[in-house]
Each structure stands twice: as structure tokens, then as C-alpha cells.
Amino acid sequence: MRIVLLGAPGAGKGTQAESLVKKLNLPHISTGDMFRAAIKNGTALGLEAKSYMDAGKLVPDELTVGIIKERISEPDCKEGFILDGFPRNVAQAEALEVMLAEQNAPLDAALNIDVPLEKIVTRLTGRRMCKDCGTIFHIAFNPPKEEGKCDACGGALYQRSDDTVETVTNRLNVYTEQTAPVIGFYAEKGLLRDVNGDQDIDKVMIAMGEALGQQWN
Ligand code: ADP
Ligand code: AMP
């Protein structure tokens, strides 16, 4: 199954992807995670992406489309994948369509996790991530058992440098102007499934299953 996860920054794409990976046994491909790994490893890609990410802007399409093209050609994507954070504008959505048509492997669904924008700032500024395994927490909504420590691997939790109030404002503007139109792109193709993301994490997961025609409760 080939799935795209849509939704504003902080809507819960990464959180839901953690569960979807286990349910569907498919690779989770997050362009944000790929860029953060590149920054951590000090690669040329990371160096180039960092300034855009710190400003809350989109990394240029040439770079982003290139890394996705490479990634979805890898053998573990043969049975499908869960794309998170890509496509983030209509040009990326069109590029993905061309890539998948070349592989004769069309998308099955675009799940749009819908959360009122006024709730997003609290979600993003309270987000904490494990520096070792990337598991996502929230200081109030999904806290770790032990403060500052990952439940999954014991790694230290950190706050992303782009999860500050100032950068979040830019990211939300970018979302509204450039990413929200992707919803209409997939609606026109009959692939869009809206999921209410403004409920408990477990309930969102059940709603995701329903949107995919599966019963997970
Ligand atoms: P995205 O990948 O869409 O940017 P995340 O999955 O990283 O979003 O979630 C953003 C923050 O909101 C995290 O701190 C996460 O723990 C929290 N979160 C995710 N889903 C929910 C939910 N349904 N209710 C409350 N908080 C949530
Ligand atoms: P995320 O982890 O999805 O919140 O992404 C963090 C940052 O990485 C974004 O604010 C962008 O700067 C960059 N990024 C992630 N995915 C994309 C994409 N598909 N296109 C352009 N930039 C991206």
C-alpha cells in the first residue's frame, strides 16, 4: 500500500506513522527526518537544507524530489511506503505522480490529518524527540514515563530547533500558502481521506484505519 500523510506541521503525521509502520509493515519515509539525519551527519545535503529549515521555509524542490526519488526506488519500498512530509507543494505532488507512473505503482490514499490551526502552536512547542531513535513525545499530551528520557530506547529527548514560537509562525504560513493546496490536488484524484486529528492519539489511529478500510480497535 502506498500512502501519503498530509496535515499541518504538528498535526500528528510522525506520531501516527509510528503506529502505521507496525500495523502495515511498511517503511516510514519522512523528508524532515531525512534532512535532520543529513544535518547530524554533516553531509552537503544537510548543510544546504539547514538554513531553510531554521527559517521555517521549504527546502528547494530539486533537493527534496531527488532524495524521495532515490528512497522510493529502494527494495524495501516494493510493497509500498508511508510518506510523511512529502509532498509539501503541488509541484512535489506532480513530481511524485510522474515517479510512481514510471514504476507503474500508483498511490492508494492520501490521509489528511485535520487539526485546527490554533491548536498547532501548543503541539509544536511542547514536542520533544528522542535524539537516538526519533520517537515523538509531547510534554503534556504524550509525556515520557521519565522526564527527558525516551520510553523506547532510553535516549535523551530534545526540542527541535524549528519548534520555537517564531519559526512555527513561519511554518504555518508556508503550510497555508504552499502545502494546503496539495489537499485539493488529491481530492480531485479521488485519493483524499480526511481524518479528525483533534482527538486522542489512539482514536486518531482508529480513524486512520477506518479511512483505509481496516478495523484496528
Ligand atoms: P507532525 O509529524 O505532523 O509534525 P507530530 O506527530 O510530531 O506531528 O506531533 C506533533 C506534536 O503533537 C508531538 O509532540 C506529538 O506528541 C503531539 N501529538 C500528536 N498527535 C496528537 C494528538 N492526537 N493529540 C495531542 N497531541 C498530539
Ligand atoms: P518536518 O519534520 O516534516 O516538520 O519538516 C521539517 C522541515 O524540513 C520543514 O520545515 C522544511 O524546512 C523541511 N522539509 C521537510 N519536508 C520537506 C518537503 N517535502 N519539501 C521541502 N522542505 C521540506
CSV table of N, CA, C and O in Angstrom, one decimal, residues 25-74:
chain,number,residue,atom,x,y,z
A,25,ASN,N,3.4,-2.8,8.3
A,25,ASN,CA,4.7,-3.3,8.0
A,25,ASN,C,5.3,-2.7,6.7
A,25,ASN,O,5.7,-3.4,5.8
A,26,LEU,N,5.2,-1.4,6.7
A,26,LEU,CA,5.8,-0.6,5.5
A,26,LEU,C,6.8,0.4,6.0
A,26,LEU,O,6.7,0.8,7.2
A,27,PRO,N,7.7,0.8,5.2
A,27,PRO,CA,8.7,1.8,5.6
A,27,PRO,C,8.1,3.2,5.8
A,27,PRO,O,7.2,3.5,5.0
A,28,HIS,N,8.5,3.9,6.8
A,28,HIS,CA,8.1,5.3,7.0
A,28,HIS,C,9.1,6.2,6.4
A,28,HIS,O,10.3,6.2,6.8
A,29,ILE,N,8.7,7.0,5.5
A,29,ILE,CA,9.7,7.9,4.8
A,29,ILE,C,9.3,9.3,5.1
A,29,ILE,O,8.3,9.8,4.7
A,30,SER,N,10.1,10.0,6.0
A,30,SER,CA,9.8,11.4,6.4
A,30,SER,C,11.0,12.2,5.8
A,30,SER,O,12.1,12.0,6.2
A,31,THR,N,10.6,13.2,5.0
A,31,THR,CA,11.7,14.0,4.4
A,31,THR,C,12.3,14.9,5.5
A,31,THR,O,13.5,15.1,5.5
A,32,GLY,N,11.5,15.3,6.5
A,32,GLY,CA,12.1,16.0,7.7
A,32,GLY,C,13.1,15.2,8.4
A,32,GLY,O,14.2,15.7,8.7
A,33,ASP,N,12.8,13.9,8.7
A,33,ASP,CA,13.7,13.0,9.3
A,33,ASP,C,15.0,12.9,8.5
A,33,ASP,O,16.1,12.8,9.0
A,34,MET,N,14.8,12.8,7.2
A,34,MET,CA,16.0,12.6,6.3
A,34,MET,C,16.9,13.8,6.3
A,34,MET,O,18.1,13.7,6.4
A,35,PHE,N,16.3,15.0,6.3
A,35,PHE,CA,17.1,16.2,6.4
A,35,PHE,C,17.8,16.3,7.7
A,35,PHE,O,19.0,16.7,7.8
A,36,ARG,N,17.1,16.0,8.8
A,36,ARG,CA,17.7,16.1,10.1
A,36,ARG,C,18.9,15.1,10.3
A,36,ARG,O,19.9,15.4,10.8
A,37,ALA,N,18.7,13.9,9.7
A,37,ALA,CA,19.8,12.9,9.7
A,37,ALA,C,21.0,13.5,8.9
A,37,ALA,O,22.2,13.3,9.3
A,38,ALA,N,20.7,14.1,7.8
A,38,ALA,CA,21.8,14.7,6.9
A,38,ALA,C,22.5,15.8,7.7
A,38,ALA,O,23.7,15.9,7.6
A,39,ILE,N,21.8,16.6,8.5
A,39,ILE,CA,22.4,17.7,9.2
A,39,ILE,C,23.3,17.0,10.3
A,39,ILE,O,24.5,17.4,10.5
A,40,LYS,N,22.8,16.0,11.0
A,40,LYS,CA,23.5,15.3,12.1
A,40,LYS,C,24.8,14.7,11.5
A,40,LYS,O,25.9,14.8,12.2
A,41,ASN,N,24.7,14.2,10.3
A,41,ASN,CA,25.9,13.6,9.7
A,41,ASN,C,26.8,14.5,9.0
A,41,ASN,O,27.8,14.1,8.4
A,42,GLY,N,26.4,15.8,9.0
A,42,GLY,CA,27.3,16.8,8.4
A,42,GLY,C,27.4,16.7,6.9
A,42,GLY,O,28.5,17.1,6.3
A,43,THR,N,26.5,16.1,6.2
A,43,THR,CA,26.6,16.0,4.7
A,43,THR,C,26.3,17.3,4.0
A,43,THR,O,25.7,18.2,4.5
A,44,ALA,N,26.6,17.3,2.7
A,44,ALA,CA,26.4,18.5,1.9
A,44,ALA,C,24.9,18.8,1.8
A,44,ALA,O,24.5,20.0,1.9
A,45,LEU,N,24.1,17.7,1.7
A,45,LEU,CA,22.6,17.9,1.7
A,45,LEU,C,22.2,18.6,3.0
A,45,LEU,O,21.4,19.5,3.0
A,46,GLY,N,22.7,18.1,4.1
A,46,GLY,CA,22.3,18.7,5.4
A,46,GLY,C,22.7,20.1,5.5
A,46,GLY,O,21.9,21.0,6.0
A,47,LEU,N,23.9,20.4,5.0
A,47,LEU,CA,24.4,21.8,5.1
A,47,LEU,C,23.5,22.8,4.3
A,47,LEU,O,23.1,23.9,4.8
A,48,GLU,N,23.0,22.3,3.2
A,48,GLU,CA,22.1,23.1,2.3
A,48,GLU,C,20.7,23.2,2.9
A,48,GLU,O,20.1,24.3,2.9
A,49,ALA,N,20.2,22.1,3.5
A,49,ALA,CA,18.8,22.1,4.0
A,49,ALA,C,18.7,23.0,5.3
A,49,ALA,O,17.7,23.6,5.5
A,50,LYS,N,19.8,23.0,6.1
A,50,LYS,CA,19.7,23.6,7.4
A,50,LYS,C,19.1,25.0,7.4
A,50,LYS,O,18.3,25.4,8.2
A,51,SER,N,19.6,25.9,6.5
A,51,SER,CA,19.2,27.3,6.6
A,51,SER,C,17.8,27.4,6.3
A,51,SER,O,17.1,28.3,6.9
A,52,TYR,N,17.3,26.6,5.4
A,52,TYR,CA,15.8,26.7,5.1
A,52,TYR,C,15.0,26.2,6.2
A,52,TYR,O,14.0,26.8,6.6
A,53,MET,N,15.4,25.1,6.8
A,53,MET,CA,14.7,24.5,8.0
A,53,MET,C,14.6,25.5,9.1
A,53,MET,O,13.6,25.7,9.8
A,54,ASP,N,15.8,26.1,9.4
A,54,ASP,CA,15.8,27.0,10.6
A,54,ASP,C,14.9,28.2,10.4
A,54,ASP,O,14.4,28.8,11.3
A,55,ALA,N,14.8,28.6,9.1
A,55,ALA,CA,13.9,29.7,8.8
A,55,ALA,C,12.4,29.3,8.6
A,55,ALA,O,11.6,30.2,8.4
A,56,GLY,N,12.2,28.0,8.7
A,56,GLY,CA,10.8,27.5,8.6
A,56,GLY,C,10.3,27.5,7.1
A,56,GLY,O,9.1,27.4,6.8
A,57,LYS,N,11.3,27.6,6.2
A,57,LYS,CA,10.9,27.6,4.8
A,57,LYS,C,11.1,26.2,4.2
A,57,LYS,O,11.7,25.3,4.8
A,58,LEU,N,10.5,26.0,3.0
A,58,LEU,CA,10.7,24.7,2.3
A,58,LEU,C,12.1,24.6,1.7
A,58,LEU,O,12.6,25.5,1.1
A,59,VAL,N,12.7,23.4,1.9
A,59,VAL,CA,13.9,23.1,1.2
A,59,VAL,C,13.6,23.1,-0.3
A,59,VAL,O,12.5,22.6,-0.7
A,60,PRO,N,14.5,23.6,-1.2
A,60,PRO,CA,14.1,23.6,-2.6
A,60,PRO,C,13.7,22.2,-3.2
A,60,PRO,O,14.2,21.2,-2.8
A,61,ASP,N,12.7,22.3,-4.1
A,61,ASP,CA,12.2,21.0,-4.7
A,61,ASP,C,13.3,20.2,-5.4
A,61,ASP,O,13.2,18.9,-5.3
A,62,GLU,N,14.3,20.8,-6.0
A,62,GLU,CA,15.3,19.9,-6.7
A,62,GLU,C,15.9,19.0,-5.7
A,62,GLU,O,16.2,17.8,-6.0
A,63,LEU,N,16.2,19.5,-4.5
A,63,LEU,CA,16.9,18.6,-3.5
A,63,LEU,C,15.9,17.6,-2.9
A,63,LEU,O,16.1,16.4,-2.9
A,64,THR,N,14.7,18.1,-2.6
A,64,THR,CA,13.7,17.2,-1.9
A,64,THR,C,13.2,16.1,-2.8
A,64,THR,O,13.1,15.0,-2.4
A,65,VAL,N,12.8,16.5,-4.1
A,65,VAL,CA,12.3,15.5,-5.0
A,65,VAL,C,13.4,14.4,-5.3
A,65,VAL,O,13.1,13.2,-5.4
A,66,GLY,N,14.6,14.9,-5.4
A,66,GLY,CA,15.7,14.0,-5.6
A,66,GLY,C,15.9,12.9,-4.6
A,66,GLY,O,16.0,11.7,-4.9
A,67,ILE,N,15.8,13.3,-3.3
A,67,ILE,CA,16.0,12.3,-2.2
A,67,ILE,C,14.8,11.3,-2.2
A,67,ILE,O,15.0,10.2,-1.9
A,68,ILE,N,13.6,11.8,-2.5
A,68,ILE,CA,12.5,10.9,-2.5
A,68,ILE,C,12.6,9.9,-3.6
A,68,ILE,O,12.3,8.8,-3.5
A,69,LYS,N,13.0,10.4,-4.8
A,69,LYS,CA,13.1,9.5,-5.9
A,69,LYS,C,14.0,8.4,-5.6
A,69,LYS,O,13.7,7.2,-5.9
A,70,GLU,N,15.2,8.7,-5.0
A,70,GLU,CA,16.1,7.7,-4.7
A,70,GLU,C,15.5,6.7,-3.6
A,70,GLU,O,15.6,5.5,-3.8
A,71,ARG,N,14.9,7.3,-2.6
A,71,ARG,CA,14.4,6.5,-1.5
A,71,ARG,C,13.4,5.5,-1.9
A,71,ARG,O,13.4,4.3,-1.5
A,72,ILE,N,12.4,6.0,-2.7
A,72,ILE,CA,11.3,5.1,-3.1
A,72,ILE,C,11.7,4.0,-4.1
A,72,ILE,O,10.9,3.1,-4.4
A,73,SER,N,12.9,4.1,-4.6
A,73,SER,CA,13.4,3.1,-5.6
A,73,SER,C,14.1,2.0,-4.8
A,73,SER,O,14.5,1.0,-5.4
A,74,GLU,N,14.3,2.1,-3.5
A,74,GLU,CA,15.0,1.1,-2.8
A,74,GLU,C,14.1,-0.1,-2.6
A,74,GLU,O,12.8,0.0,-2.6
